[in-house]
PDB file of C-alpha atoms and ligand atoms in Angstrom:
ATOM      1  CA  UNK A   1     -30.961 157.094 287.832  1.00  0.00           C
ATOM      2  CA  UNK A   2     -27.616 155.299 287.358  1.00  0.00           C
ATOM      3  CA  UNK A   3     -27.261 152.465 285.277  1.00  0.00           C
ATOM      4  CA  UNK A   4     -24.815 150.378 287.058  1.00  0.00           C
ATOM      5  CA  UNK A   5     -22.485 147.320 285.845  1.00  0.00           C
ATOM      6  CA  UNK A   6     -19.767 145.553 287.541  1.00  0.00           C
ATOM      7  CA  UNK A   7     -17.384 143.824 285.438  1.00  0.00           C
ATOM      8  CA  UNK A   8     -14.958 141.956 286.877  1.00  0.00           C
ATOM      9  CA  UNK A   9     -11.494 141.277 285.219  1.00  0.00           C
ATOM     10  CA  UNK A  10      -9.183 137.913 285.944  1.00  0.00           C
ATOM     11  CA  UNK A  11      -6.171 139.799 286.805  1.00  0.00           C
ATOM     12  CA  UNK A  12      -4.522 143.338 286.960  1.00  0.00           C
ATOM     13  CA  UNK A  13      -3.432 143.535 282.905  1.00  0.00           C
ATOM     14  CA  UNK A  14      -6.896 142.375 282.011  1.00  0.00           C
ATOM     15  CA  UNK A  15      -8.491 144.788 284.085  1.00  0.00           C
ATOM     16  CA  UNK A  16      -6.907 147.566 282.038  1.00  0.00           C
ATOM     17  CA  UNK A  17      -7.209 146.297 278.549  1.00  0.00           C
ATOM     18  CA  UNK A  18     -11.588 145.753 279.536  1.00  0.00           C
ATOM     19  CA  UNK A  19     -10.999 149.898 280.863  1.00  0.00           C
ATOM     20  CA  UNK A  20      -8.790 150.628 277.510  1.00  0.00           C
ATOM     21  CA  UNK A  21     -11.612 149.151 275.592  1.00  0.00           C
ATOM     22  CA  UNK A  22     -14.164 151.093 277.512  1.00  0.00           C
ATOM     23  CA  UNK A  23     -12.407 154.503 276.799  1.00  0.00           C
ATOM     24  CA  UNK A  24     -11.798 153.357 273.077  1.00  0.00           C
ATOM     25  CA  UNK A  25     -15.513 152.507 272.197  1.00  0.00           C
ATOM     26  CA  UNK A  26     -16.487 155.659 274.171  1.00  0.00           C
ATOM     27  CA  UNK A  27     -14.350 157.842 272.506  1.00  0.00           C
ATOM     28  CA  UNK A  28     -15.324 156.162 268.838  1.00  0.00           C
ATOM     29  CA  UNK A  29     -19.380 156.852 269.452  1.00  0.00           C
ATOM     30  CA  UNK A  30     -18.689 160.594 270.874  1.00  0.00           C
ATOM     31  CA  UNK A  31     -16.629 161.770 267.938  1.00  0.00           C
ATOM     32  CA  UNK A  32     -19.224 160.537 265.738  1.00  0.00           C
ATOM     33  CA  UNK A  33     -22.180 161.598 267.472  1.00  0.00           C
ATOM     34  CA  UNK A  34     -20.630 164.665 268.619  1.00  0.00           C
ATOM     35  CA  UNK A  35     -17.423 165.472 267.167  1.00  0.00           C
ATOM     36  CA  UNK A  36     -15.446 165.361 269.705  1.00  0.00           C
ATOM     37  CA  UNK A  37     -14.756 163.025 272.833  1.00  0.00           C
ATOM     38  CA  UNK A  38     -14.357 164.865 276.398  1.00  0.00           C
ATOM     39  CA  UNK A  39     -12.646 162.578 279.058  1.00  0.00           C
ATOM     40  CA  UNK A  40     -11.997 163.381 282.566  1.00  0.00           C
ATOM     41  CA  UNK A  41      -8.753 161.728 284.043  1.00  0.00           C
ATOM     42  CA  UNK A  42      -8.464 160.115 287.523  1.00  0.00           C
ATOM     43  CA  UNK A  43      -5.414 160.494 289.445  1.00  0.00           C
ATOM     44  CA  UNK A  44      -3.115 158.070 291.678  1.00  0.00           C
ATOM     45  CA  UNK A  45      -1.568 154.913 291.060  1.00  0.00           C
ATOM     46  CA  UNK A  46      -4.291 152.402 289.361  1.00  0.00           C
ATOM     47  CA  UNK A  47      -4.732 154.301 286.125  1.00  0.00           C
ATOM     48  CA  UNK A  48      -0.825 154.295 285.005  1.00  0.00           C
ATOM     49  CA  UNK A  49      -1.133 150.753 283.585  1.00  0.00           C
ATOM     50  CA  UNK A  50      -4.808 152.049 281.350  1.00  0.00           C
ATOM     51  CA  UNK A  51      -2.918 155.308 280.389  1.00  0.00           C
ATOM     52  CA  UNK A  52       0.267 153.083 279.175  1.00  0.00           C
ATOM     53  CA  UNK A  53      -1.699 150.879 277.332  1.00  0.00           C
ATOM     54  CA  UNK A  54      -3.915 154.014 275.861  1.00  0.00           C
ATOM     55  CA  UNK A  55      -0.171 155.370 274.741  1.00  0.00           C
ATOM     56  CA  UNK A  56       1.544 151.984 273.460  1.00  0.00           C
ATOM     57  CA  UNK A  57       1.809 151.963 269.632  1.00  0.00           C
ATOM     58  CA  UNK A  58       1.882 148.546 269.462  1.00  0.00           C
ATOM     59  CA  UNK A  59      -1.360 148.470 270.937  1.00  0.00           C
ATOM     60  CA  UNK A  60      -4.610 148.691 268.723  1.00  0.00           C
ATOM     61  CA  UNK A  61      -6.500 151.175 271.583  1.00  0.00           C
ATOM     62  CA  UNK A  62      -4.208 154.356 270.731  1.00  0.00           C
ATOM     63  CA  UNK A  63      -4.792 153.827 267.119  1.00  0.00           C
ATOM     64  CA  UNK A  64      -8.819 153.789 267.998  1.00  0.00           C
ATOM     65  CA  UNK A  65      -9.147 156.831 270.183  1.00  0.00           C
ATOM     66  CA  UNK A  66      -9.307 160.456 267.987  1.00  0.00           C
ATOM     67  CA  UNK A  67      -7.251 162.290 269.928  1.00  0.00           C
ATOM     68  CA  UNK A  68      -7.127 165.336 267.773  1.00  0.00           C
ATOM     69  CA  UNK A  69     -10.636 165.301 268.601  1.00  0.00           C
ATOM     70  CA  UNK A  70     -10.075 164.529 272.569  1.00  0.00           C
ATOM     71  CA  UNK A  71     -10.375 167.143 275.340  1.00  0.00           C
ATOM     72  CA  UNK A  72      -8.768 165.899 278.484  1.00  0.00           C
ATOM     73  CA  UNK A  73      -9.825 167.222 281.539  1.00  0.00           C
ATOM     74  CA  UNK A  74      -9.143 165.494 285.738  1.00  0.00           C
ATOM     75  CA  UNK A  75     -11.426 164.978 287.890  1.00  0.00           C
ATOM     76  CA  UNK A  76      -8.398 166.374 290.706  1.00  0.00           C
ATOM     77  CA  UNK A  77      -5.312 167.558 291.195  1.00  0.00           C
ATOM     78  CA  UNK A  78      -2.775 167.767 294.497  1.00  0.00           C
ATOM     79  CA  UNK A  79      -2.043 171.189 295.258  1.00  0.00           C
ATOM     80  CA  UNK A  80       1.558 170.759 293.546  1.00  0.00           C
ATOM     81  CA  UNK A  81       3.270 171.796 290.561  1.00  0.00           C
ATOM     82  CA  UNK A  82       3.118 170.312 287.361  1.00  0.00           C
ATOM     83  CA  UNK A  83       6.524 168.530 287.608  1.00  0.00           C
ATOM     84  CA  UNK A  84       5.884 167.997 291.441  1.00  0.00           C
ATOM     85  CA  UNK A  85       5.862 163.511 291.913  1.00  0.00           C
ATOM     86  CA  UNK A  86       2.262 164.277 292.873  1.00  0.00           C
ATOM     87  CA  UNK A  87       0.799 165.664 290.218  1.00  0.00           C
ATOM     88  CA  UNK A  88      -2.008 163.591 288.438  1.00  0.00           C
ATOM     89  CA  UNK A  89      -1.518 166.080 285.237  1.00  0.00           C
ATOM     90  CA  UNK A  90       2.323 164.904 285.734  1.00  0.00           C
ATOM     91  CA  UNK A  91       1.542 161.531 285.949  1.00  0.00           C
ATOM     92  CA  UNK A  92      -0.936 161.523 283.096  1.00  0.00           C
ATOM     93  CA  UNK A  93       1.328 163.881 280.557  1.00  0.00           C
ATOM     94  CA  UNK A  94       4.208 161.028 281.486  1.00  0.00           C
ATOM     95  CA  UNK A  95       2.421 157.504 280.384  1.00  0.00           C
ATOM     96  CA  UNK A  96      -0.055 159.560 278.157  1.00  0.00           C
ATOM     97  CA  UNK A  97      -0.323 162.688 277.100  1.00  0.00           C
ATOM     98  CA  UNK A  98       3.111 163.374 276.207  1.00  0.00           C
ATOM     99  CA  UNK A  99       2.818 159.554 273.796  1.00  0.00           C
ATOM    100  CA  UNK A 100      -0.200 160.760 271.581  1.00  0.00           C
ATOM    101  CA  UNK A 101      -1.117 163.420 269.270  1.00  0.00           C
ATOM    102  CA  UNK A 102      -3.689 165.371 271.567  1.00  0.00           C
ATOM    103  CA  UNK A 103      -3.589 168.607 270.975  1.00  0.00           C
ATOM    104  CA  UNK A 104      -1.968 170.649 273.781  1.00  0.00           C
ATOM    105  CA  UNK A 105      -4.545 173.151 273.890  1.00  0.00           C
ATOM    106  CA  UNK A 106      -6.914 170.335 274.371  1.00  0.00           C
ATOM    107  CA  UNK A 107      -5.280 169.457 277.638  1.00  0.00           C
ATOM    108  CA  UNK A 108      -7.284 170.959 280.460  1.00  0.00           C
ATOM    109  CA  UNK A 109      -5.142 170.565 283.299  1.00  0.00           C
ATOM    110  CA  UNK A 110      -5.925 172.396 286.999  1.00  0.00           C
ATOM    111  CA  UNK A 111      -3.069 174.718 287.558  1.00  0.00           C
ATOM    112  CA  UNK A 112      -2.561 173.451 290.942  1.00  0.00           C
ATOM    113  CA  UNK A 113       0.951 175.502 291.258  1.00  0.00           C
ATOM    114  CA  UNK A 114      -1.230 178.434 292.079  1.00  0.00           C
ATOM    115  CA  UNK A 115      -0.430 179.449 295.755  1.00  0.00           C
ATOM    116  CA  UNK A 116      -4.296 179.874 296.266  1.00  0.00           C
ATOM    117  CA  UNK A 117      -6.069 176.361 295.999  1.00  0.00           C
ATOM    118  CA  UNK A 118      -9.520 178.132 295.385  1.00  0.00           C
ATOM    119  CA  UNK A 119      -8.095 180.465 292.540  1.00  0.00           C
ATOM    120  CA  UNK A 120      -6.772 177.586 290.945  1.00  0.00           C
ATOM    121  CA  UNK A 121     -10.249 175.635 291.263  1.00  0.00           C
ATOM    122  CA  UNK A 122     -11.884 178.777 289.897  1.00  0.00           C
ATOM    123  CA  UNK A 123     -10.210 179.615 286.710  1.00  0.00           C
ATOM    124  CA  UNK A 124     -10.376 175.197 285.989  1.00  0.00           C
ATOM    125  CA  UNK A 125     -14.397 176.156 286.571  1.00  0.00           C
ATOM    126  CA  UNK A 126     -13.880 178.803 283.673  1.00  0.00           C
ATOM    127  CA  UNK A 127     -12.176 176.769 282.208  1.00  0.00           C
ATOM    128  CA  UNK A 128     -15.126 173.909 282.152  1.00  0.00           C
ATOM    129  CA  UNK A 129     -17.556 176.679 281.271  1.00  0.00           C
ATOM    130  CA  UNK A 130     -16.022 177.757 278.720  1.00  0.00           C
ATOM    131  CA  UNK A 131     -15.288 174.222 276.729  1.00  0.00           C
ATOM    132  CA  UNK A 132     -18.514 173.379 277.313  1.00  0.00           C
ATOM    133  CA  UNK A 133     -20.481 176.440 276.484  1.00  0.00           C
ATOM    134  CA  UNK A 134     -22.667 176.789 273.252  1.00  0.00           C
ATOM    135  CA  UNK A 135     -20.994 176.688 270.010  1.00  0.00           C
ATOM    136  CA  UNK A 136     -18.129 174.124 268.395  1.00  0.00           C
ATOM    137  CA  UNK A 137     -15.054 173.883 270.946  1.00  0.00           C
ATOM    138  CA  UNK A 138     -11.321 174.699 269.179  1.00  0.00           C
ATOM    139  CA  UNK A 139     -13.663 177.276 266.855  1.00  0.00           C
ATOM    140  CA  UNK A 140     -10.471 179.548 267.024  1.00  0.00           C
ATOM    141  CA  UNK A 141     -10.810 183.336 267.559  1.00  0.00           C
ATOM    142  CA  UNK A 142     -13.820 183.773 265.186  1.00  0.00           C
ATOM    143  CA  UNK A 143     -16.225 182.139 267.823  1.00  0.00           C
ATOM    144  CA  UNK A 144     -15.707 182.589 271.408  1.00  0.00           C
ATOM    145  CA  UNK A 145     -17.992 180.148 273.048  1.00  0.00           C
ATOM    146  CA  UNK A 146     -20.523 181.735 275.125  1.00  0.00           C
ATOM    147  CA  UNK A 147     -19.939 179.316 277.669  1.00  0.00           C
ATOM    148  CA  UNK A 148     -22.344 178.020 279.920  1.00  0.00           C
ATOM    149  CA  UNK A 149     -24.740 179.776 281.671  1.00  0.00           C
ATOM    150  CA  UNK A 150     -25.045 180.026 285.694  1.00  0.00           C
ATOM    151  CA  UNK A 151     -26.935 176.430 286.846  1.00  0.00           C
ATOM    152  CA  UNK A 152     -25.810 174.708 283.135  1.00  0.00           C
ATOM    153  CA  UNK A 153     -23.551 171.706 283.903  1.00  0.00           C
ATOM    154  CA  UNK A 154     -21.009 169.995 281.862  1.00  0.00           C
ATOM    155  CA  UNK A 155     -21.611 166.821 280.341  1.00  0.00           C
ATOM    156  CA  UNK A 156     -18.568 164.818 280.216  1.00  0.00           C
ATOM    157  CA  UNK A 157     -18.202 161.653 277.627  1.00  0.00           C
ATOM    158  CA  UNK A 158     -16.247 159.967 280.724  1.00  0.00           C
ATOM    159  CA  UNK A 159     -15.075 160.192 284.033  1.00  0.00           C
ATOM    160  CA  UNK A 160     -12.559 157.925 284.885  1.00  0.00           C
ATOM    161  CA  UNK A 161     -12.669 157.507 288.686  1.00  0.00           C
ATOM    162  CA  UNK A 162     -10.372 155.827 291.496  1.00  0.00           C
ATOM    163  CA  UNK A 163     -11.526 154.626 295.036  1.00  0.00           C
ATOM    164  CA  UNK A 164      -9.545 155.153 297.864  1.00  0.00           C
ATOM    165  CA  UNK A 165      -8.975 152.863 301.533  1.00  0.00           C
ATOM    166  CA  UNK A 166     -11.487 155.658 302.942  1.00  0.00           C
ATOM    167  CA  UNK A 167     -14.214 156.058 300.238  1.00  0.00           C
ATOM    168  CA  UNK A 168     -12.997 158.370 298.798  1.00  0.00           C
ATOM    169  CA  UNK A 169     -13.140 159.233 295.273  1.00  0.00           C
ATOM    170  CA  UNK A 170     -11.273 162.422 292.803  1.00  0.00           C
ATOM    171  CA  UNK A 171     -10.779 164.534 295.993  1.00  0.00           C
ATOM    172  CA  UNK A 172     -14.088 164.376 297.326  1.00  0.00           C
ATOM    173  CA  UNK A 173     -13.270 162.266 301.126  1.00  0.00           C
ATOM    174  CA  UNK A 174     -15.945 161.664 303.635  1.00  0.00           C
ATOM    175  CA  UNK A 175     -16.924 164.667 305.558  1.00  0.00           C
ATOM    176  CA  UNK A 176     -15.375 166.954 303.377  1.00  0.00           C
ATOM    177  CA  UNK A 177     -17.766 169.983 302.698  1.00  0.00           C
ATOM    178  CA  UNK A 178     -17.149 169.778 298.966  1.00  0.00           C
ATOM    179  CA  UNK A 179     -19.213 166.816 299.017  1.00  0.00           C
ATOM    180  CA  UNK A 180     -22.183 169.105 299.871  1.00  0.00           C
ATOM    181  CA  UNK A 181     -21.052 172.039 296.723  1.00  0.00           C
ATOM    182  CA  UNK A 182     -23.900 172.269 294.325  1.00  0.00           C
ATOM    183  CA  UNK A 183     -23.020 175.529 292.588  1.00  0.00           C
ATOM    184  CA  UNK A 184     -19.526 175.274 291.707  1.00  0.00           C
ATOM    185  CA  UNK A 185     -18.013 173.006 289.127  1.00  0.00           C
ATOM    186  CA  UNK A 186     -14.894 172.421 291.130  1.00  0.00           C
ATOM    187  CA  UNK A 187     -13.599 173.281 294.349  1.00  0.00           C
ATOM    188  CA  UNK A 188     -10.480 173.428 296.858  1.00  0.00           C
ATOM    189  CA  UNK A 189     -11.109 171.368 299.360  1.00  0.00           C
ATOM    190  CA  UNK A 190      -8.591 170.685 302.911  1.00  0.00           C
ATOM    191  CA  UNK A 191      -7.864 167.023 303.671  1.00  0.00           C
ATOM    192  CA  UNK A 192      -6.888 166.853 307.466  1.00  0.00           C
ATOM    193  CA  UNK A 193      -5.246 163.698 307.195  1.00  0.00           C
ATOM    194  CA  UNK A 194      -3.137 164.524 304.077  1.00  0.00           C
ATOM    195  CA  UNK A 195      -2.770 167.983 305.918  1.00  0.00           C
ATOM    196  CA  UNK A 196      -2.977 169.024 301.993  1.00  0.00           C
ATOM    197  CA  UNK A 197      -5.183 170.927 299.703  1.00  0.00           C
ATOM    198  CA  UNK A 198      -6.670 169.077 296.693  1.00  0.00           C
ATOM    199  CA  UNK A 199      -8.699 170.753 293.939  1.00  0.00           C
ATOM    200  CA  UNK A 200     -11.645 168.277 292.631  1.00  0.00           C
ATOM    201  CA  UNK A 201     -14.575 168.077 290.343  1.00  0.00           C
ATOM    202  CA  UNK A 202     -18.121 168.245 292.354  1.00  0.00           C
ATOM    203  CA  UNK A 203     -20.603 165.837 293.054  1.00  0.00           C
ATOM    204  CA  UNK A 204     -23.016 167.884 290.199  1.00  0.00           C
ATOM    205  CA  UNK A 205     -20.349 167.732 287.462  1.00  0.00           C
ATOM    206  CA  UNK A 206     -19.938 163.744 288.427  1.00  0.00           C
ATOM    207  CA  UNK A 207     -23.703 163.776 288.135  1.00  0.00           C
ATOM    208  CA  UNK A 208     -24.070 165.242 284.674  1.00  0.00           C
ATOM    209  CA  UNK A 209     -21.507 162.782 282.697  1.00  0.00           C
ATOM    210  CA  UNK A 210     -22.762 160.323 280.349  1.00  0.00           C
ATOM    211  CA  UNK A 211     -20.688 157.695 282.108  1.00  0.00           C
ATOM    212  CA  UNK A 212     -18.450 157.194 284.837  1.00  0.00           C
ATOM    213  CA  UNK A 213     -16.008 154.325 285.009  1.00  0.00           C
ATOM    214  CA  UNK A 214     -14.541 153.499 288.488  1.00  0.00           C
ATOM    215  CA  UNK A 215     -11.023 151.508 287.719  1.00  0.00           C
ATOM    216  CA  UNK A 216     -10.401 148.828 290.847  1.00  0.00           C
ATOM    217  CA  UNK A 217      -7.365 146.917 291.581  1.00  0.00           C
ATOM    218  CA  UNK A 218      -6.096 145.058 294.632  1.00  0.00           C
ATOM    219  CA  UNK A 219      -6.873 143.479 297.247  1.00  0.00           C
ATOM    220  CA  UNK A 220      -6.519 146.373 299.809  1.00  0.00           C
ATOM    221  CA  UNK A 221      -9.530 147.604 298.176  1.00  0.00           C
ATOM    222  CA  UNK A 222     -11.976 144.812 298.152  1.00  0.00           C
ATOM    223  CA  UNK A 223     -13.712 145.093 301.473  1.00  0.00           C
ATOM    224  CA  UNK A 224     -14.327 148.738 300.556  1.00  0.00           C
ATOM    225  CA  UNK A 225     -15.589 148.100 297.111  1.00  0.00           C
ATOM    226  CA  UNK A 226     -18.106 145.563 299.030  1.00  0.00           C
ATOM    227  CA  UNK A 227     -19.281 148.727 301.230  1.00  0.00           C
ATOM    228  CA  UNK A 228     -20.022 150.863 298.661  1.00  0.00           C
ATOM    229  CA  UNK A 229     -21.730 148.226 296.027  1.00  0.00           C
ATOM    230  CA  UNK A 230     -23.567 146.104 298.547  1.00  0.00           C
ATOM    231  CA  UNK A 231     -23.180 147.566 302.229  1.00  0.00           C
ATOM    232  CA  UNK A 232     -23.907 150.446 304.031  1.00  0.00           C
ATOM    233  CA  UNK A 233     -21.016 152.580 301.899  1.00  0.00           C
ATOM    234  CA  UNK A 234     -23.399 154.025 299.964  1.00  0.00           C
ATOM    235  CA  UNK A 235     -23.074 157.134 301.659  1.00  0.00           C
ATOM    236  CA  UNK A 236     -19.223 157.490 300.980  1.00  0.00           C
ATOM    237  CA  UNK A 237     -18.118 159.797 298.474  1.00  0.00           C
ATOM    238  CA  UNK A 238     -17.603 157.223 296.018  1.00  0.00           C
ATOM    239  CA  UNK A 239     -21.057 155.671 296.857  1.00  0.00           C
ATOM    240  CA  UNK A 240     -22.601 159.021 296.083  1.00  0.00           C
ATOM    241  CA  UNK A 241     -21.318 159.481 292.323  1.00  0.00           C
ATOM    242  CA  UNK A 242     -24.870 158.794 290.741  1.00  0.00           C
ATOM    243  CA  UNK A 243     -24.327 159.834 286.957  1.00  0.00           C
ATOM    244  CA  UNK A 244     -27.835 159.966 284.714  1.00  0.00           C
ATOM    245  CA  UNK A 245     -26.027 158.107 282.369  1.00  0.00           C
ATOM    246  CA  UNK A 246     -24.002 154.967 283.142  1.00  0.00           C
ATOM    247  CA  UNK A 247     -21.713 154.075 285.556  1.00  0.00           C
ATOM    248  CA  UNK A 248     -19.309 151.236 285.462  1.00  0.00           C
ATOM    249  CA  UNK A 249     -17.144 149.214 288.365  1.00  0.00           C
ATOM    250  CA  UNK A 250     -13.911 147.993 287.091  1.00  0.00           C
ATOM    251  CA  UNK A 251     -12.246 145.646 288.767  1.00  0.00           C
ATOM    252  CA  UNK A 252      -9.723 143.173 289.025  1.00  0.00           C
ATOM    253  CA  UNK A 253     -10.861 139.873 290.866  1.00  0.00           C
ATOM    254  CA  UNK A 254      -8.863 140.935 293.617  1.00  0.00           C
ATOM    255  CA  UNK A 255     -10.786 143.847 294.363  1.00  0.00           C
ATOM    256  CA  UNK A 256     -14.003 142.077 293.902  1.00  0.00           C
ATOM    257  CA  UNK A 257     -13.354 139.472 296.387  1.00  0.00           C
ATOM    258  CA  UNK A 258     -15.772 140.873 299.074  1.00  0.00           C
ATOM    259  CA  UNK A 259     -18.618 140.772 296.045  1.00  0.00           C
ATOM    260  CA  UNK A 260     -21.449 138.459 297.179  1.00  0.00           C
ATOM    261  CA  UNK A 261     -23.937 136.697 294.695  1.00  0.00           C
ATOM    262  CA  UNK A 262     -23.979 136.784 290.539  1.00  0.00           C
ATOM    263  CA  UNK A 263     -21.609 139.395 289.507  1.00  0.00           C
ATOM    264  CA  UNK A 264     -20.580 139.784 285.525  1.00  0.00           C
ATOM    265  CA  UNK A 265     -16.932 138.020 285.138  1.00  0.00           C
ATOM    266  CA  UNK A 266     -15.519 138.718 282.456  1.00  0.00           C
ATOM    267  CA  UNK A 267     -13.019 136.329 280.691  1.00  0.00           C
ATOM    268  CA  UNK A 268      -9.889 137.193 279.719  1.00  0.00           C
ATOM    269  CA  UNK A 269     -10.299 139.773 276.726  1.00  0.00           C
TER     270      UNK A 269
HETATM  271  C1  6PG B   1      -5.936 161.003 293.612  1.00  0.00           C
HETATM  272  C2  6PG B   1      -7.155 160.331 293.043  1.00  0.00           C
HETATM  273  C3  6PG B   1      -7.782 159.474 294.085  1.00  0.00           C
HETATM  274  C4  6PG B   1      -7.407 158.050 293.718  1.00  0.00           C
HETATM  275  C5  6PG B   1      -7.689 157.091 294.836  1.00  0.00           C
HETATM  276  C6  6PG B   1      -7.105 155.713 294.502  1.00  0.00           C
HETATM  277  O1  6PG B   1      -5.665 162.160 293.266  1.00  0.00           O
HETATM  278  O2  6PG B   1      -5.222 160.302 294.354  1.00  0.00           O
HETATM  279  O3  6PG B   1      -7.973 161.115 292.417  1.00  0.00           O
HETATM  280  O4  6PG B   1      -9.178 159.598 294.175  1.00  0.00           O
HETATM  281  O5  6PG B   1      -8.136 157.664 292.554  1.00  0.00           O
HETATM  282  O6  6PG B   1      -7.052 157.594 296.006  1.00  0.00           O
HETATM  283  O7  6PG B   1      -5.721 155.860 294.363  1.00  0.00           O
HETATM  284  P1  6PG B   1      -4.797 154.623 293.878  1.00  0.00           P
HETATM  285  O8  6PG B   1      -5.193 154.325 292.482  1.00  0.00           O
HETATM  286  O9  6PG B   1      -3.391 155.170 293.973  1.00  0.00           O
HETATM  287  O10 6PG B   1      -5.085 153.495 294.818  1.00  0.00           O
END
């Protein structure tokens, strides 16, 4: 069962320097206990200001995180190009990736430039299997990891998460059969009112990470935040990411304004 915190920032910056901070000491503890830190991405608009930070020299976080030691994965991807406005891998190799010394081959992007949406969410499922099969990841040629077997999951340091106006949450939006996928590790999945394909992590995957972190800003979010933490919105998408390990709200006081009772408030870090 989850352990679930709420942690609510003053303002916007704040917000990402408490989720900078959460990705910094995460990273830290999984090189150490693990050697290496695996991190799953979210997409859209709120994470830009955590992945600048994450990339600013000037900036003690960037210095913190290992990132030779980092594998970046994303929990989605729009069914674009690389260089397409949409992409999340885009957006992330433009405030991040491209500003610190992660290996490229330890990028694990979706190639979402495939014509076929369900090829593409294959080969990132191969992909997945294969980084987190048996034996040290980045081995080089000597040892090919086995990779996991049918049923294994993999267990992701973090997965950074968004919310969306609907619920939603990666690409998993209400309705959407994906939400139902227990085998596969990642799936193509039609959004009717985007009139798009997406490509997203499953529920299971979600399930198996040590911790998921769900990164809040805005008003326009609050009265859905309030559905899913205290209201009948537990049966969203983003109601129904239940990690074993922890999982973490983030949010700005904005998007916590339809919070009732005692919630942790944080002061300004
Ligand atoms: C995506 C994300 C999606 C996002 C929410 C919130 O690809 O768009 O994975 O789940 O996190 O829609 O988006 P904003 O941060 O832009 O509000």
């Amino acid at each position: 069962m989850s352990e679930l915190a709420v942690r609510i920032a003053p303002d916007a910056a704040a917000l990402m320097r408490l989720a900078a901070e959460e990705v910094a000491r995460r990273a830290e503890s999984a090189v150490i206990a693990r050697g290496r830190f695996t991190l799953a991405l979210a997409g859209g608009s709120t994470p830009k200001g955590l992945y600048a930070l994450l990339a600013d020299p000037t900036d003690p976080f960037r210095a913190r995180v290992p990132w030779r030691q980092t594998h970046v994965f994303f929990g989605d991807e729009r069914h674009v190009p690389p260089d397409h406005p949409d992409s999340n891998y885009g957006m992330a190799r433009a405030t991040l990736l491209a500003k610190v010394p992660i290996p490229p081959e330890n990028v694990h992007r979706i190639r979402a430039e495939r014509t076929d949406p369900a090829a593409a969410a294959l080969e990132y499922e191969q992909e997945l299997r294969l980084v987190f099969g048996p034996g040290p990841a980045g081995a080089g040629p000597a040892v090919v990891p086995r990779g996991l077997g049918p049923g294994e999951l993999p267990r992701l340091d973090l997965v950074l998460l968004g919310l969306g106006s609907d619920g939603h949450t990666a690409s998993l939006f209400p309705g959407a059969t994906a939400l139902e996928e227990r085998t596969h590790l990642a799936v193509a999945t039609w959004v009717e009112r985007l009139k798009t394909h997406r490509i997203t992590l499953t529920l299971p995957v979600l399930g198996a990470a040590r911790a998921v972190v769900f990164l809040v800003a805005g008003a326009e979010k609050a009265e859905r935040v309030a559905d899913v933490l205290q209201g009948p919105g537990a049966a969203l998408p983003a109601g129904r990411v239940r990690p074993g390990g922890e999982l973490i709200w983030l949010l700005d006081s904005a998007a916590a304004a339809g919070l009732r009772g005692q919630v942790e408030r944080e002061a300004h870090p």
